[in-house]
CSV table of C-alpha atoms and ligand atoms in Angstrom, one decimal:
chain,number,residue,atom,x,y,z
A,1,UNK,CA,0.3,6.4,-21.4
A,2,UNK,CA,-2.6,3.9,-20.9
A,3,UNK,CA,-2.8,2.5,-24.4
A,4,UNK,CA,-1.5,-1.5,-24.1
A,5,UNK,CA,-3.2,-4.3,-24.7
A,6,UNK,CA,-5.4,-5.7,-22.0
A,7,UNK,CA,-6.1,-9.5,-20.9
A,8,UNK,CA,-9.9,-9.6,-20.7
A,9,UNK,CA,-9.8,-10.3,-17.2
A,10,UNK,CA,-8.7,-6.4,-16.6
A,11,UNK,CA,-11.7,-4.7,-18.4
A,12,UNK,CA,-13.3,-3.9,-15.5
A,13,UNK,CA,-10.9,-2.0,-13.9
A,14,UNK,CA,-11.3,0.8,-17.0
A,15,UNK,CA,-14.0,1.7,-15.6
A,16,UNK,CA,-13.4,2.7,-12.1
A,17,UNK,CA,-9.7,3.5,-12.0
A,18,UNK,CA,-10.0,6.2,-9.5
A,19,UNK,CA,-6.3,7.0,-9.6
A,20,UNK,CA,-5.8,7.0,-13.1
A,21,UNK,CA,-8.7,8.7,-14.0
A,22,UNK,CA,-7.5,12.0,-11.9
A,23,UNK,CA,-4.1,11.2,-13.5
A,24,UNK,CA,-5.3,11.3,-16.8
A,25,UNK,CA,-6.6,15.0,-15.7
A,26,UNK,CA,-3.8,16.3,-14.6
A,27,UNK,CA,-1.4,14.7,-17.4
A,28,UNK,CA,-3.0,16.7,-20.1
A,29,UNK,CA,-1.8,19.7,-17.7
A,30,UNK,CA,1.5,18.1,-17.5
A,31,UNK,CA,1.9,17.5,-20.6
A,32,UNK,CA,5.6,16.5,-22.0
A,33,UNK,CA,7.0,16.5,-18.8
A,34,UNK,CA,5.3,13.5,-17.5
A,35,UNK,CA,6.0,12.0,-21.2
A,36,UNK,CA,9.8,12.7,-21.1
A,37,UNK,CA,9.9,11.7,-17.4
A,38,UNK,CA,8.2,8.2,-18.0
A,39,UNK,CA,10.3,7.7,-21.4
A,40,UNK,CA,13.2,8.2,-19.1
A,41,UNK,CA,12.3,5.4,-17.3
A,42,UNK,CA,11.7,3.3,-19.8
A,43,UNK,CA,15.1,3.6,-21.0
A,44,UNK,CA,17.0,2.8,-18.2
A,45,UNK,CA,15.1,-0.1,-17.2
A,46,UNK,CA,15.1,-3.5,-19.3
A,47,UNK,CA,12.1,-5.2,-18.8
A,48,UNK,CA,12.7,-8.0,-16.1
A,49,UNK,CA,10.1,-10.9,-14.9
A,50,UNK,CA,8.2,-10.9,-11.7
A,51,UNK,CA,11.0,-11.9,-9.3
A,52,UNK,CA,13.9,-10.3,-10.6
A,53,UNK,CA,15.7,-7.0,-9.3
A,54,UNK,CA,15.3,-7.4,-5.0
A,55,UNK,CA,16.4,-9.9,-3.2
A,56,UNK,CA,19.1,-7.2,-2.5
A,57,UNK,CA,18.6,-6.3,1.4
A,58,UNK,CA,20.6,-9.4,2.3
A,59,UNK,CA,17.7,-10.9,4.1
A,60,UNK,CA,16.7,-13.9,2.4
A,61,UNK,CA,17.5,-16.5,5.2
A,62,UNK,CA,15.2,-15.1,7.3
A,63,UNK,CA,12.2,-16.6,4.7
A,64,UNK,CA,10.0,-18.2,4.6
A,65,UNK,CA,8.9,-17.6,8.0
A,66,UNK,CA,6.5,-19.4,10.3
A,67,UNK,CA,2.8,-18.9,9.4
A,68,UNK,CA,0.8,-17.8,12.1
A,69,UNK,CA,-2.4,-20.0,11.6
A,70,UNK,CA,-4.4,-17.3,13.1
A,71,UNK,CA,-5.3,-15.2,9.6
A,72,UNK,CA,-7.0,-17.4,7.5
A,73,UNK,CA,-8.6,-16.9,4.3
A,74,UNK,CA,-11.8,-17.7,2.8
A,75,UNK,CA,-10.5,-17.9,-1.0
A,76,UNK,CA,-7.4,-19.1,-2.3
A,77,UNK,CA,-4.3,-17.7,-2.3
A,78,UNK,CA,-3.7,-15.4,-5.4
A,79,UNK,CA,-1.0,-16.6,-7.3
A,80,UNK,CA,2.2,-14.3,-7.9
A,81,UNK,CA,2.0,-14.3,-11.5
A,82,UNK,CA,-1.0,-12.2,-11.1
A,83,UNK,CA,-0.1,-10.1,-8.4
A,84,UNK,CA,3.0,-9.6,-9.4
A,85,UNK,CA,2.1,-8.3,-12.0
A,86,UNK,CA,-1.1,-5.9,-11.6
A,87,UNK,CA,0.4,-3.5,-8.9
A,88,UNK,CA,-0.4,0.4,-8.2
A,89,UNK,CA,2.9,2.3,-7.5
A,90,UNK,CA,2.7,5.1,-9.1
A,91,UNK,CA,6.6,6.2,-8.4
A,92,UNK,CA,6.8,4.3,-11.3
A,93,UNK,CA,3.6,4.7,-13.5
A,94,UNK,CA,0.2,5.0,-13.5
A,95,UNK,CA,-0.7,1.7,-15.2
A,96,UNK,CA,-0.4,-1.3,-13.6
A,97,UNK,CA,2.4,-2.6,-15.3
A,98,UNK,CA,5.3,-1.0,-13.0
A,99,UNK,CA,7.6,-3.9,-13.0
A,100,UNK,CA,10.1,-3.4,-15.1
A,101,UNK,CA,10.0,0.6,-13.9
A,102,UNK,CA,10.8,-0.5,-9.9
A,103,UNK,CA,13.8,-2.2,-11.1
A,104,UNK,CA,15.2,1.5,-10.3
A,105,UNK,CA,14.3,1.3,-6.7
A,106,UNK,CA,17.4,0.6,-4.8
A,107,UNK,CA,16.2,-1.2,-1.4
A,108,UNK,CA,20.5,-1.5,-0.4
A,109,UNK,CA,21.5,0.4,1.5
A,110,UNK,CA,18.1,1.3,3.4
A,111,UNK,CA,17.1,3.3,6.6
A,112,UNK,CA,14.2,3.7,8.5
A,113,UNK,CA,13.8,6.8,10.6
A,114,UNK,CA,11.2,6.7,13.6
A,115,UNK,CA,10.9,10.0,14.8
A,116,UNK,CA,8.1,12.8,15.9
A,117,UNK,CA,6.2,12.7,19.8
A,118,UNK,CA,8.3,9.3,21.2
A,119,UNK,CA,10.2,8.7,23.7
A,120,UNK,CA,13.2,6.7,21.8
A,121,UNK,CA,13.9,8.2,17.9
A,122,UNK,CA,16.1,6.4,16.2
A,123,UNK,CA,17.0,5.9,12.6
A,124,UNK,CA,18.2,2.0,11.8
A,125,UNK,CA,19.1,0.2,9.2
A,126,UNK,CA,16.3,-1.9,7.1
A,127,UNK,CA,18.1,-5.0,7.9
A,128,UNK,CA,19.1,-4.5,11.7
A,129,UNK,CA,15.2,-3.5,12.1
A,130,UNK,CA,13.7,-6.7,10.6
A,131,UNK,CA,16.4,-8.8,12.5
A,132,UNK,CA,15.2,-7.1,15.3
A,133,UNK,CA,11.4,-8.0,14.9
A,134,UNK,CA,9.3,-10.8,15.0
A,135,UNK,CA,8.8,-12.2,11.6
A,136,UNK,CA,5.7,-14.0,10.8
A,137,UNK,CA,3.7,-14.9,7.9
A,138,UNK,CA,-0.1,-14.4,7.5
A,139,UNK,CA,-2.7,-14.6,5.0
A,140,UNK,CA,-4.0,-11.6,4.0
A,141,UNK,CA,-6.9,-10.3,1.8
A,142,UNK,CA,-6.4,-6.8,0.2
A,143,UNK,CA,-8.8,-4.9,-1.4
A,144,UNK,CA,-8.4,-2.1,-4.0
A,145,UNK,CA,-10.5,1.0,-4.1
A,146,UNK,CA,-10.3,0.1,-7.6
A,147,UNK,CA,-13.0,-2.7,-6.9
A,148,UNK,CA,-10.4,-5.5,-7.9
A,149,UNK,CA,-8.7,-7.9,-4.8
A,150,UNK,CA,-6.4,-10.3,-4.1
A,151,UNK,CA,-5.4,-12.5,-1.4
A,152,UNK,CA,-1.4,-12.8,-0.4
A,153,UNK,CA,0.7,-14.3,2.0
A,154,UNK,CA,2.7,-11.8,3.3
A,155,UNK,CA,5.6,-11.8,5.2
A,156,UNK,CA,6.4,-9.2,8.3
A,157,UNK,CA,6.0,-8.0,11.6
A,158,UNK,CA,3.1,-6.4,13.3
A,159,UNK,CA,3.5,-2.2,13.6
A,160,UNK,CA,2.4,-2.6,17.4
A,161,UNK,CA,6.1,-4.3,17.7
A,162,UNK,CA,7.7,-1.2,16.4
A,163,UNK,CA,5.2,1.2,18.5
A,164,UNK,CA,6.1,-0.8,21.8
A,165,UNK,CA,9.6,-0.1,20.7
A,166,UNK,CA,9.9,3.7,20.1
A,167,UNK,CA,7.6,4.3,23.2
A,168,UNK,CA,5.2,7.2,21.7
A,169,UNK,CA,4.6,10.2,24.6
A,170,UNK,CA,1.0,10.8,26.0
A,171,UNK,CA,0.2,13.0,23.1
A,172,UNK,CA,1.0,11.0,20.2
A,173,UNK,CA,-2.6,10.4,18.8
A,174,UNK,CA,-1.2,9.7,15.0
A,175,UNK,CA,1.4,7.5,12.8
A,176,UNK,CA,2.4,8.6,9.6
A,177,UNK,CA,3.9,6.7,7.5
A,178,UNK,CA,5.9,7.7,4.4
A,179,UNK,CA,7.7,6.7,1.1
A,180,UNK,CA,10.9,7.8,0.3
A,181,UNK,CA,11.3,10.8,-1.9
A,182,UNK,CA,13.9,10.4,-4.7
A,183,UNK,CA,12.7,11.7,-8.1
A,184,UNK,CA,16.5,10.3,-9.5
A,185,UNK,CA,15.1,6.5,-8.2
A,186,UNK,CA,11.2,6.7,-9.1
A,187,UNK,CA,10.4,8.8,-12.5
A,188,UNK,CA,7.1,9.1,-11.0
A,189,UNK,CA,7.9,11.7,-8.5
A,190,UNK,CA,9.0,14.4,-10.9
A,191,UNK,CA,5.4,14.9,-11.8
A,192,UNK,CA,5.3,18.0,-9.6
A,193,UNK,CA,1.4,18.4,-9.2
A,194,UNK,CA,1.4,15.0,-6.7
A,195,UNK,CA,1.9,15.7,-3.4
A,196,UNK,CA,5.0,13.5,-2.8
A,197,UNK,CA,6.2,11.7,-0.8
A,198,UNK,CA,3.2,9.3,-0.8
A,199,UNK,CA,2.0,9.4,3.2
A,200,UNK,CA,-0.7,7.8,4.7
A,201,UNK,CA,-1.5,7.6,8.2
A,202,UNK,CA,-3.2,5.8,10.9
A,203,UNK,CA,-4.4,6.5,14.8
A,204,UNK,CA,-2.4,4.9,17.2
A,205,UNK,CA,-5.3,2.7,17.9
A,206,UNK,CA,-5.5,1.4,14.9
A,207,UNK,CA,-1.7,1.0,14.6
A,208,UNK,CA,-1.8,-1.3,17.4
A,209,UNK,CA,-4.2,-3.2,16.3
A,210,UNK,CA,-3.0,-7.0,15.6
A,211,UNK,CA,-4.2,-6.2,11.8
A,212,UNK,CA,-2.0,-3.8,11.3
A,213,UNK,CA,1.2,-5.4,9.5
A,214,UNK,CA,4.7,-3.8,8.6
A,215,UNK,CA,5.4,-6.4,5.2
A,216,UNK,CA,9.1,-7.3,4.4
A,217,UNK,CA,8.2,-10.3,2.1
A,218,UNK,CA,5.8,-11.7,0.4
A,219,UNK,CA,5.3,-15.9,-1.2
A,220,UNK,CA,7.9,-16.6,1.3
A,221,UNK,CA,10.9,-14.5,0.2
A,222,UNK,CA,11.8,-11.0,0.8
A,223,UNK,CA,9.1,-8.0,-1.5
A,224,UNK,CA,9.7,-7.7,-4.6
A,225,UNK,CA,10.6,-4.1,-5.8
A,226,UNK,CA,6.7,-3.5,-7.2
A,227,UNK,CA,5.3,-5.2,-4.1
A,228,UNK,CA,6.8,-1.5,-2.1
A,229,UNK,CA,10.0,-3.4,-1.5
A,230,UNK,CA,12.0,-3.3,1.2
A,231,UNK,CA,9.2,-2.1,3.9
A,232,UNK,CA,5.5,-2.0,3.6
A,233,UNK,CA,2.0,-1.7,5.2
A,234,UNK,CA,-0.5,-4.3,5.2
A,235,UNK,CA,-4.0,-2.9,6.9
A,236,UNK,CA,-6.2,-5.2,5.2
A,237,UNK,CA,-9.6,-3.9,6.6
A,238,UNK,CA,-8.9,-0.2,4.8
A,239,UNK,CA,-8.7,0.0,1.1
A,240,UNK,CA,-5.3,-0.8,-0.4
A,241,UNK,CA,-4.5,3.1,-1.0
A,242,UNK,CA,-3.3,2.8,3.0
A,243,UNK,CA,-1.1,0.1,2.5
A,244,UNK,CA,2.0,2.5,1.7
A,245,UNK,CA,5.1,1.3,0.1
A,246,UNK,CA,8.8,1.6,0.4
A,247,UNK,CA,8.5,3.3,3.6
A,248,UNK,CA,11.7,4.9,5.4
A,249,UNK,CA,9.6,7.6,7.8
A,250,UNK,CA,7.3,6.8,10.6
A,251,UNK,CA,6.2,9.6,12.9
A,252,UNK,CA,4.4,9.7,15.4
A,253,UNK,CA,1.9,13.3,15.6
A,254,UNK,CA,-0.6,14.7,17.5
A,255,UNK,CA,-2.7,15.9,14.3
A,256,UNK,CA,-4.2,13.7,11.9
A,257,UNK,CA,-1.5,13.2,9.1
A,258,UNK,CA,-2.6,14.6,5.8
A,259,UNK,CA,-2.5,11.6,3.5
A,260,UNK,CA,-1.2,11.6,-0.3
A,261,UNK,CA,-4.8,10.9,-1.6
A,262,UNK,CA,-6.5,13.2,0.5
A,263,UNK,CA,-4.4,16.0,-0.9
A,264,UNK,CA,-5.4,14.8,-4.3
A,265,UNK,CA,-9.0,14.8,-3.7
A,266,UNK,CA,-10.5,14.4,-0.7
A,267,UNK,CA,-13.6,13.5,-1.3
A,268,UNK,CA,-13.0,10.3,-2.7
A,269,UNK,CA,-10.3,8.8,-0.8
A,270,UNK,CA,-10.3,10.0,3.2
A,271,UNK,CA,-8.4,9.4,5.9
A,272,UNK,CA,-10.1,6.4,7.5
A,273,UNK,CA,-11.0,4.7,4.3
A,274,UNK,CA,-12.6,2.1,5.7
A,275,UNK,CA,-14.0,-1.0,3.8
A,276,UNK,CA,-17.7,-1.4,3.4
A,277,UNK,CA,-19.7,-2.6,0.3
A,278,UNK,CA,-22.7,-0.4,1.5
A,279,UNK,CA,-20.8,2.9,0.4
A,280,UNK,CA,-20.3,3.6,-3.0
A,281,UNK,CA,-17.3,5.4,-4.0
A,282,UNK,CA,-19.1,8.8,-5.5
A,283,UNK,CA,-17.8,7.6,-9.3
A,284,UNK,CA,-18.8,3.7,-8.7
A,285,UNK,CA,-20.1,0.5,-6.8
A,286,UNK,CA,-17.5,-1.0,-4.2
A,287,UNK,CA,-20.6,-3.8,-3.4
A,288,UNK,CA,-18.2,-6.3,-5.1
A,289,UNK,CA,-14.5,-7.4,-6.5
A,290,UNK,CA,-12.8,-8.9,-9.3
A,291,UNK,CA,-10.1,-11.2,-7.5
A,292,UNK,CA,-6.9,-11.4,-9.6
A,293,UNK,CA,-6.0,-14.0,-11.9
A,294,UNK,CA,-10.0,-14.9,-12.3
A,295,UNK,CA,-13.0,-13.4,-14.2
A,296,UNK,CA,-15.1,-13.5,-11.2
A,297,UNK,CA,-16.5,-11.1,-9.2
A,298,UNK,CA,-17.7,-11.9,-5.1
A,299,UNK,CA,-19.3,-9.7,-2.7
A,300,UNK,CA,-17.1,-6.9,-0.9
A,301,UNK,CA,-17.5,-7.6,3.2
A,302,UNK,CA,-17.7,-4.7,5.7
A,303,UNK,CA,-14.1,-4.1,7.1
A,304,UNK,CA,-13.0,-6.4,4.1
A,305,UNK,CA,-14.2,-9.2,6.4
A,306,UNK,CA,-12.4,-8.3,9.3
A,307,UNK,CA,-15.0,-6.6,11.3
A,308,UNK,CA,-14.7,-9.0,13.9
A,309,UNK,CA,-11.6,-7.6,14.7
A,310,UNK,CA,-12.0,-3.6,13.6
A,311,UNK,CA,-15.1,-2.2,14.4
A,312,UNK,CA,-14.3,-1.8,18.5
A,313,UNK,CA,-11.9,0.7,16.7
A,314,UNK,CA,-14.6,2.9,15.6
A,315,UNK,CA,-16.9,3.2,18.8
A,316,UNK,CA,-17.6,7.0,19.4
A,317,UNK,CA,-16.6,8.0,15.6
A,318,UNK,CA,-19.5,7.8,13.8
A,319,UNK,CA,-20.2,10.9,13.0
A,320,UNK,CA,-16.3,10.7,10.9
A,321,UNK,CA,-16.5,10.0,7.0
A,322,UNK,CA,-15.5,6.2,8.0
A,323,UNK,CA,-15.9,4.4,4.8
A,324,UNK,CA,-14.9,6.8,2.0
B,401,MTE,N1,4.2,4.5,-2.3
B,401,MTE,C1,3.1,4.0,-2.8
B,401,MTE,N2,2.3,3.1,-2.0
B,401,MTE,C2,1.2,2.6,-2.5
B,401,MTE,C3,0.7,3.0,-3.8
B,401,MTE,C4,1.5,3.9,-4.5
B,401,MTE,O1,1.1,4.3,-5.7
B,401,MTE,N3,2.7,4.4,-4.0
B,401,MTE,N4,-0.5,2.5,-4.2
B,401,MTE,C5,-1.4,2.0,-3.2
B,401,MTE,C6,-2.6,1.3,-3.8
B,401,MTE,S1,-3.8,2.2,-4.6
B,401,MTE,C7,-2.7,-0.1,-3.7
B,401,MTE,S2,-4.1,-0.9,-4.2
B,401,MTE,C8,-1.6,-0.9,-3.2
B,401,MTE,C9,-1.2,-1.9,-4.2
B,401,MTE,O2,-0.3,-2.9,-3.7
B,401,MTE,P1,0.2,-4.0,-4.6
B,401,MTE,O3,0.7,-3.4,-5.9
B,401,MTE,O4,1.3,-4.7,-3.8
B,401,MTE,O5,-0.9,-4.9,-5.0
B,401,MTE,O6,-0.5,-0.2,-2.8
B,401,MTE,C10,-0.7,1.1,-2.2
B,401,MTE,N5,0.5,1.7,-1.7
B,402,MO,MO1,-5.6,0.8,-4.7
């Protein structure tokens, strides 16, 4: 499943690929399931180019939006051919080439349900809910657990917009957030030993914080299917394992949401996952990143450079597994 040929530039990666390596584990366990599942996929889906098979949510005159000239960046934008075409999705594959796979994922027609300890649940269509919101566009940097990184202009709205929104009640501490769940549209999810739907989750603190980004497009036009098309997070100070794709569930909880990767293993991918170049994932070095689309490698920054604006969050938790 991982045998393809490799531009030099992604070497690196073979040696920490977290997720892949516990795939690999399990696969042998799977066995020809996973095999006829993925072949399955394979079939159905003619290989397309970075920019086909979206556009389809009927949202396209709302890009590009205005760029907020608040979130800068100290590196250049990364450009799409790269990331467009490196991306973890594992719905449809555990390699990074999921492209022509998310071709499957059918973003029309689309709904969102906000539910759990608010005051106003609702469930609304993907494209009445970004017409409702204020779009923006801001520079982001993102930063794998995988070591590599990029830096993208993403399109969206800010989570706190949808928080002030749904009103949560006094004991909403949580959000979860969640993929959908449709082993017929993503191949991925009939490999029964992940705990699907991928969920992640955040404390409302931190989903209120102005970092905190709900993405609907990315290089000025609406996501791509691989980018998590048609609704994704952006919290660029946590590694990217938080920034969970194709989302159509956010509730709001009074426990701590028990997140896809922490099911899988726990102690390598927490719940705060937290940026900092000082703590070594237990299997490898996160002190620095290989950007996309160059052979170089820069230093990691604590809070993926954004302490300025994170680490208030984390008064009073120290004695939490912050950074793992
Ligand atoms: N539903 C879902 N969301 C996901 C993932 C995934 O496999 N499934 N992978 C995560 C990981 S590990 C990373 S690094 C980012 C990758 O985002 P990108 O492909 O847009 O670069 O998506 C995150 N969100
Ligand atoms: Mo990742």
């Amino acid at each position: 499943m991982h045998i393809r040929s490799r531009r030099s530039w992604e070497i690196p990666e073979s040696a920490a690929t977290p997720e892949s390596a516990f795939f690999d584990r399990r696969t042998l366990l799977g066995g020809a399931l996973g095999l006829a599942a993925t072949t399955l996929a394979g079939a159905s889906a003619r290989a397309a180019l970075p920019g086909e098979g979206t556009g389809a949510t009927r949202t396209a005159d709302l890009y590009p939006a205005k760029r907020n000239g608040a979130y800068t960046l100290d590196r250049p934008v990364t450009e799409e051919r790269y990331s467009a075409d490196y991306n973890n999705f594992y719905e449809y594959g555990t390699n990074k080439t999921v492209t022509p796979g998310s071709n499957a994922l059918k973003v029309q027609p689309w709904t969102v349900a906000i539910d759990g300890l608010v005051e106003n649940p609702f469930e609304i269509g993907f494209e009445d809910l970004v017409r409702k919101m204020p779009l923006e566009e801001r520079l982001y940097r993102h930063r794998c657990v995988e070591a590599w990184s990029m830096a993208v202009p993403w399109t969206g709205f800010p989570l706190a917009a949808l928080v002030a929104l749904v009103k949560p009640s006094a004991d909403a501490k949580y959000v979860r957030l969640q993929t959908f769940f449709d082993k017929g549209m993503a191949p991925g999810q009939r490999q029964f030993f992940y705990p699907w739907p991928y969920t992640e989750g955040l404390t409302l603190a931190e989903a209120t914080n102005d970092l905190a980004f709900l993405v609907t497009g990315v290089y000025g036009k609406p996501l791509l299917n691989q980018f998590g098309a048609p609704l994704r997070l952006a919290v660029p100070w946590k590694y990217g394992f938080k920034s969970v794709k194709s989302i159509n569930r956010i509730t709001f909880t009074a426990e701590r949401p028990k997140t896809f990767w922490e099911a899988l293993q726990p102690s390598e991918y927490g719940f705060w996952a937290n940026v900092n170049p000082a703590v070594p994932h237990p299997r490898w070095s996160q002190a620095t990143e290989r950007v996309l689309g160059t052979d170089q490698r820069v230093p990691t920054l604590l809070y993926n450079g954004y302490a300025e604006q994170v680490a208030g969050l984390y008064k009073g938790l120290e004695k939490e597994r912050l950074f793992v």
